[in-house]
């Protein structure tokens, strides 16, 4: 891949790139939800720990997180162009998209747990790599890492209880 950077563009290219990062984050969310209807009902039917959040909370939380994920990617790209850090960023988006179909679509709670651990590692690596490029970009991903930490614990608890 090229190290093409936004600094070399004029006009609206950086803003088009921001739209591209937003589209990528939206695609991860949409792909994750494809063919997985009734997740709230399924989630509510599972045996859950007392600290499990209500199903209505996931939509608002993920909306904010996906916006922050998109902005973080864009900021890293603006600063350094497409680097290894953005390749790892892309990998974590793919892993993000895979979790919902594994957990809800296939009901594979154990496999989903293994996958979310890989997602957590990819997010942590992205944070570390982004920190070298843009502290703001790295910090924008910290709430995502914390939420996925919580989601990993929740996935583990649900797997053991069901």
XYZ file of N, CA and C in Angstrom:
486
model
N 0.831 -1.182 0.000
C 0.000 0.000 0.000
C 0.880 1.251 0.000
N 0.333 2.288 -0.474
C 1.024 3.563 -0.546
C 0.951 4.288 0.785
N 1.929 5.139 1.034
C 1.875 5.988 2.219
C 1.252 7.324 1.863
N 0.352 7.295 0.893
C -0.342 8.492 0.456
C -0.991 9.172 1.648
N -0.722 10.436 1.810
C -1.220 11.183 2.965
C -2.140 12.303 2.533
N -3.021 12.663 3.425
C -3.946 13.765 3.157
C -3.200 15.071 2.945
N -1.989 15.192 3.486
C -1.227 16.429 3.322
C -0.923 16.718 1.860
N -0.942 15.681 1.035
C -0.618 15.852 -0.374
C -1.839 16.151 -1.230
N -2.998 16.221 -0.616
C -4.236 16.498 -1.336
C -4.660 17.938 -1.114
N -5.431 18.430 -2.040
C -6.001 19.770 -1.906
C -7.509 19.651 -1.947
N -8.162 20.670 -1.499
C -9.616 20.704 -1.622
C -10.316 19.779 -0.668
N -11.273 19.038 -1.192
C -12.173 18.256 -0.345
C -11.695 16.839 -0.078
N -10.542 16.436 -0.589
C -10.087 15.059 -0.429
C -10.030 14.604 1.034
N -9.501 15.419 1.969
C -9.498 14.953 3.364
C -10.905 14.701 3.901
N -11.862 15.524 3.502
C -13.235 15.345 3.977
C -13.879 14.139 3.317
N -13.516 13.872 2.072
C -13.998 12.650 1.421
C -13.418 11.429 2.119
N -12.158 11.544 2.539
C -11.536 10.440 3.274
C -12.254 10.212 4.603
N -12.640 11.289 5.290
C -13.395 11.143 6.532
C -14.698 10.399 6.260
N -15.356 10.737 5.177
C -16.586 10.022 4.799
C -16.277 8.554 4.529
N -15.126 8.284 3.932
C -14.715 6.898 3.686
C -14.498 6.125 4.974
N -13.854 6.759 5.948
C -13.658 6.104 7.243
C -14.997 5.885 7.951
N -15.888 6.861 7.837
C -17.222 6.697 8.426
C -17.966 5.553 7.746
N -17.843 5.465 6.433
C -18.481 4.378 5.683
C -17.906 3.027 6.093
N -16.600 2.958 6.302
C -15.971 1.701 6.727
C -16.487 1.266 8.093
N -16.600 2.208 9.017
C -17.128 1.882 10.354
C -18.590 1.452 10.253
N -19.365 2.170 9.436
C -20.769 1.806 9.241
C -20.867 0.420 8.601
N -19.983 0.123 7.657
C -19.995 -1.190 7.001
C -19.718 -2.299 8.010
N -18.780 -2.067 8.919
C -18.500 -3.075 9.953
C -19.743 -3.322 10.792
N -20.438 -2.244 11.141
C -21.667 -2.382 11.922
C -22.741 -3.105 11.115
N -22.904 -2.706 9.861
C -23.951 -3.292 9.016
C -23.671 -4.755 8.706
N -22.436 -5.074 8.375
C -22.078 -6.468 8.075
C -22.294 -7.325 9.309
N -21.895 -6.782 10.461
C -22.092 -7.511 11.710
C -23.551 -7.823 11.970
N -24.428 -6.950 11.514
C -25.849 -7.139 11.760
C -26.616 -7.816 10.646
N -25.954 -8.094 9.510
C -26.650 -8.716 8.383
C -27.202 -10.083 8.769
N -28.438 -10.266 8.512
C -29.053 -11.568 8.752
C -29.179 -11.939 10.221
N -28.944 -10.993 11.103
C -29.027 -11.283 12.530
C -30.144 -10.421 13.111
N -31.357 -10.859 12.894
C -32.519 -10.143 13.408
C -32.895 -10.730 14.764
N -33.541 -9.932 15.559
C -34.019 -10.426 16.844
C -32.933 -10.591 17.881
N -31.822 -9.846 17.738
C -30.737 -10.001 18.701
C -31.156 -9.574 20.110
N -31.997 -8.552 20.220
C -32.434 -8.111 21.554
C -33.225 -9.220 22.244
N -34.123 -9.870 21.493
C -34.909 -10.953 22.077
C -34.008 -12.117 22.482
N -33.052 -12.451 21.621
C -32.131 -13.548 21.942
C -31.287 -13.188 23.164
N -30.754 -11.968 23.175
C -29.941 -11.501 24.301
C -30.736 -11.579 25.603
N -31.974 -11.115 25.563
C -32.817 -11.120 26.762
C -33.182 -12.526 27.218
N -33.175 -13.486 26.306
C -33.528 -14.861 26.662
C -32.364 -15.640 27.276
N -31.164 -15.092 27.184
C -29.987 -15.781 27.707
C -29.860 -15.612 29.217
N -29.311 -16.629 29.856
C -28.913 -16.470 31.254
C -27.735 -15.501 31.252
N -27.828 -14.452 32.098
C -26.821 -13.395 32.096
C -26.382 -13.068 33.513
N -25.172 -12.523 33.637
C -24.748 -12.077 34.965
C -25.532 -10.836 35.379
N -25.536 -10.544 36.658
C -26.296 -9.400 37.172
C -25.794 -8.063 36.620
N -24.556 -8.037 36.164
C -23.958 -6.801 35.665
C -24.115 -6.625 34.154
N -24.914 -7.463 33.519
C -25.162 -7.339 32.080
C -26.019 -6.102 31.810
N -25.679 -5.342 30.770
C -26.475 -4.149 30.461
C -27.788 -4.528 29.779
N -28.776 -3.632 29.824
C -30.013 -3.888 29.084
C -29.736 -3.826 27.576
N -30.501 -4.558 26.812
C -30.257 -4.641 25.364
C -30.372 -3.286 24.668
N -31.207 -2.374 25.174
C -31.391 -1.074 24.526
C -30.122 -0.217 24.581
N -29.197 -0.523 25.482
C -27.995 0.284 25.642
C -26.985 0.079 24.515
N -27.001 -1.079 23.886
C -25.983 -1.394 22.889
C -26.019 -0.461 21.679
N -27.193 -0.138 21.173
C -27.292 0.740 20.002
C -26.663 2.106 20.221
N -27.055 2.826 21.275
C -26.435 4.132 21.509
C -24.923 4.054 21.760
N -24.498 3.065 22.535
C -23.061 2.943 22.820
C -22.290 2.697 21.536
N -22.752 1.738 20.730
C -22.024 1.427 19.502
C -22.069 2.571 18.496
N -23.134 3.334 18.470
C -23.193 4.489 17.561
C -22.072 5.470 17.884
N -21.909 5.778 19.152
C -20.840 6.694 19.569
C -19.472 6.075 19.298
N -19.326 4.797 19.635
C -18.038 4.143 19.423
C -17.653 4.101 17.945
N -18.605 3.773 17.066
C -18.280 3.732 15.637
C -17.890 5.107 15.113
N -18.508 6.164 15.611
C -18.107 7.520 15.208
C -16.674 7.798 15.659
N -16.346 7.399 16.875
C -14.985 7.605 17.384
C -13.968 6.752 16.631
N -14.346 5.532 16.275
C -13.473 4.651 15.507
C -13.167 5.283 14.147
N -14.195 5.787 13.484
C -14.004 6.418 12.174
C -13.104 7.640 12.287
N -13.352 8.486 13.261
C -12.556 9.699 13.438
C -11.105 9.353 13.756
N -10.889 8.351 14.591
C -9.528 7.931 14.936
C -8.769 7.468 13.693
N -9.405 6.645 12.872
C -8.759 6.179 11.651
C -8.410 7.325 10.722
N -9.339 8.239 10.578
C -9.126 9.393 9.710
C -7.973 10.263 10.216
N -7.939 10.503 11.524
C -6.858 11.320 12.082
C -5.495 10.667 11.870
N -5.423 9.348 12.052
C -4.162 8.641 11.819
C -3.770 8.726 10.348
N -4.735 8.555 9.466
C -4.465 8.660 8.030
C -3.990 10.063 7.661
N -4.652 11.076 8.197
C -4.260 12.474 7.908
C -2.827 12.738 8.338
N -2.423 12.150 9.433
C -1.083 12.398 9.965
C -0.011 11.602 9.226
N -0.299 10.345 8.874
C 0.767 9.479 8.361
C 0.455 8.769 7.052
N -0.764 8.900 6.560
C -1.117 8.131 5.366
C -1.432 6.696 5.734
N -1.505 5.845 4.719
C -1.822 4.439 4.981
C -0.551 3.725 5.406
N -0.520 3.296 6.630
C 0.643 2.626 7.213
C 0.196 1.288 7.791
N 1.143 0.589 8.406
C 0.819 -0.653 9.105
C -0.273 -0.420 10.145
N -0.235 0.736 10.787
C -1.246 1.047 11.807
C -2.654 0.995 11.222
N -2.832 1.500 10.017
C -4.166 1.468 9.407
C -4.522 0.083 8.887
N -3.529 -0.711 8.564
C -3.820 -2.100 8.196
C -4.347 -2.859 9.413
N -3.717 -2.652 10.562
C -4.189 -3.278 11.802
C -5.574 -2.730 12.154
N -5.782 -1.449 11.949
C -7.092 -0.815 12.144
C -8.152 -1.524 11.282
N -7.821 -1.784 10.024
C -8.753 -2.463 9.124
C -9.041 -3.886 9.615
N -8.027 -4.566 10.120
C -8.211 -5.923 10.649
C -9.185 -5.903 11.825
N -9.038 -4.921 12.727
C -9.948 -4.884 13.872
C -11.374 -4.588 13.428
N -11.551 -3.796 12.359
C -12.912 -3.565 11.849
C -13.531 -4.859 11.319
N -12.723 -5.653 10.633
C -13.224 -6.940 10.121
C -13.595 -7.856 11.292
N -12.726 -7.932 12.287
C -13.024 -8.756 13.462
C -14.268 -8.250 14.184
N -14.431 -6.948 14.236
C -15.620 -6.346 14.841
C -16.875 -6.829 14.107
N -16.817 -6.823 12.787
C -17.977 -7.228 11.975
C -18.314 -8.705 12.155
N -17.336 -9.521 12.478
C -17.559 -10.968 12.582
C -18.205 -11.403 13.895
N -18.040 -10.618 14.954
C -18.483 -11.088 16.261
C -19.988 -11.316 16.341
N -20.797 -10.367 15.900
C -22.254 -10.489 16.033
C -22.798 -11.724 15.324
N -22.384 -11.998 14.074
C -22.881 -13.232 13.443
C -22.451 -14.498 14.187
N -21.265 -14.495 14.769
C -20.828 -15.667 15.529
C -21.656 -15.846 16.799
N -21.835 -14.759 17.528
C -22.519 -14.835 18.810
C -24.015 -15.036 18.628
N -24.641 -14.151 17.864
C -26.100 -14.203 17.721
C -26.542 -15.087 16.555
N -25.950 -14.888 15.398
C -26.389 -15.637 14.220
C -26.161 -17.133 14.354
N -24.953 -17.502 14.822
C -24.607 -18.917 14.930
C -24.778 -19.469 16.340
N -24.933 -18.578 17.320
C -25.057 -19.041 18.698
C -23.802 -19.722 19.211
N -22.682 -19.387 18.623
C -21.395 -19.990 18.988
C -20.692 -19.116 20.030
N -21.160 -19.192 21.272
C -20.664 -18.300 22.314
C -19.181 -18.513 22.617
N -18.730 -19.754 22.588
C -17.312 -20.042 22.822
C -16.437 -19.537 21.686
N -16.848 -19.792 20.455
C -16.104 -19.294 19.296
C -16.124 -17.768 19.264
N -17.258 -17.186 19.620
C -17.363 -15.725 19.689
C -16.411 -15.180 20.748
N -16.246 -15.896 21.847
C -15.315 -15.461 22.880
C -13.879 -15.472 22.348
N -13.494 -16.528 21.654
C -12.150 -16.579 21.062
C -11.967 -15.439 20.062
N -12.997 -15.174 19.288
C -12.922 -14.112 18.283
C -12.838 -12.735 18.930
N -13.576 -12.507 20.011
C -13.548 -11.191 20.649
C -12.205 -10.953 21.354
N -11.551 -12.026 21.787
C -10.197 -11.877 22.334
C -9.249 -11.400 21.229
N -9.380 -11.976 20.039
C -8.579 -11.499 18.904
C -8.910 -10.043 18.574
N -10.199 -9.706 18.628
C -10.614 -8.317 18.400
C -9.961 -7.401 19.424
N -10.000 -7.780 20.701
C -9.398 -6.973 21.755
C -7.915 -6.756 21.487
N -7.217 -7.824 21.104
C -5.782 -7.715 20.797
C -5.543 -6.771 19.614
N -6.386 -6.861 18.600
C -6.241 -5.991 17.430
C -6.513 -4.528 17.789
N -7.504 -4.292 18.649
C -7.782 -2.915 19.077
C -6.611 -2.388 19.905
N -6.111 -3.193 20.833
C -4.974 -2.766 21.659
C -3.763 -2.458 20.784
N -3.517 -3.288 19.784
C -2.402 -3.034 18.862
C -2.637 -1.745 18.083
N -3.872 -1.513 17.667
C -4.196 -0.283 16.936
C -3.964 0.935 17.824
N -4.385 0.863 19.072
C -4.162 1.976 20.004
C -2.657 2.247 20.130
N -1.875 1.204 20.325
C -0.422 1.368 20.478
C 0.205 1.960 19.212
N -0.212 1.464 18.055
C 0.336 1.976 16.794
C -0.130 3.404 16.518
N -1.391 3.695 16.806
C -1.908 5.052 16.599
C -1.214 6.044 17.537
N -0.859 5.603 18.725
C -0.218 6.508 19.687
C 1.074 7.084 19.118
N 1.778 6.307 18.307
C 3.011 6.783 17.668
C 2.726 7.836 16.604
N 1.502 7.829 16.092
C 1.120 8.722 14.995
C 0.348 9.927 15.512
N -0.658 9.665 16.363
C -1.540 10.714 16.864
C -2.101 10.295 18.218
N -1.749 11.034 19.245
C -2.259 10.737 20.579
C -3.780 10.835 20.607
N -4.324 11.813 19.907
C -5.777 11.985 19.880
C -6.435 10.756 19.244
N -5.892 10.285 18.133
C -6.449 9.094 17.477
C -6.415 7.895 18.422
N -5.309 7.729 19.128
C -5.200 6.614 20.074
C -6.216 6.762 21.202
N -6.337 7.961 21.740
C -7.278 8.187 22.846
C -8.731 7.989 22.428
N -9.043 8.289 21.175
C -10.406 8.070 20.681
C -10.782 6.588 20.687
N -9.785 5.704 20.634
C -10.063 4.270 20.628
C -10.108 3.654 22.024
N -9.692 4.392 23.036
C -9.678 3.841 24.398
C -11.082 3.450 24.881
N -12.118 4.276 24.689
C -13.455 3.821 25.111
C -13.894 2.531 24.394
N -13.537 2.398 23.142
C -13.821 1.185 22.364
C -13.117 -0.010 23.002
N -11.846 0.150 23.333
C -11.096 -0.925 23.978
C -11.725 -1.290 25.321
N -12.131 -0.288 26.083
C -12.774 -0.556 27.376
C -14.109 -1.267 27.206
N -14.909 -0.845 26.222
C -16.202 -1.485 25.981
C -16.004 -2.936 25.536
N -15.021 -3.177 24.683
C -14.761 -4.546 24.225
C -14.187 -5.390 25.366
N -13.470 -4.777 26.288
C -13.019 -5.492 27.490
C -14.239 -5.971 28.281
N -15.175 -5.067 28.482
C -16.429 -5.392 29.179
C -17.221 -6.446 28.401
N -17.309 -6.267 27.083
C -18.043 -7.220 26.244
C -17.393 -8.601 26.271
N -16.079 -8.648 26.370
C -15.371 -9.930 26.451
C -15.746 -10.651 27.741
N -15.753 -9.916 28.849
C -16.154 -10.510 30.123
C -17.597 -10.974 30.076
N -18.456 -10.168 29.457
C -19.867 -10.528 29.320
C -20.038 -11.770 28.449
N -19.293 -11.821 27.334
C -19.344 -12.987 26.448
C -18.919 -14.245 27.223
N -17.842 -14.131 28.012
C -17.359 -15.268 28.788
C -18.401 -15.723 29.804
N -19.022 -14.758 30.477
C -20.041 -15.097 31.470
C -21.251 -15.776 30.822
N -21.701 -15.227 29.701
C -22.851 -15.810 29.005
C -22.516 -17.203 28.502
N -21.325 -17.404 27.982
C -20.899 -18.722 27.508
C -20.926 -19.726 28.648
N -20.436 -19.324 29.809
C -20.384 -20.265 30.940
C -21.776 -20.516 31.535
N -22.688 -19.564 31.392
C -24.018 -19.698 31.980
C -25.038 -20.376 31.045
N -24.691 -20.451 29.769
C -25.649 -21.020 28.813
C -25.066 -22.276 28.230
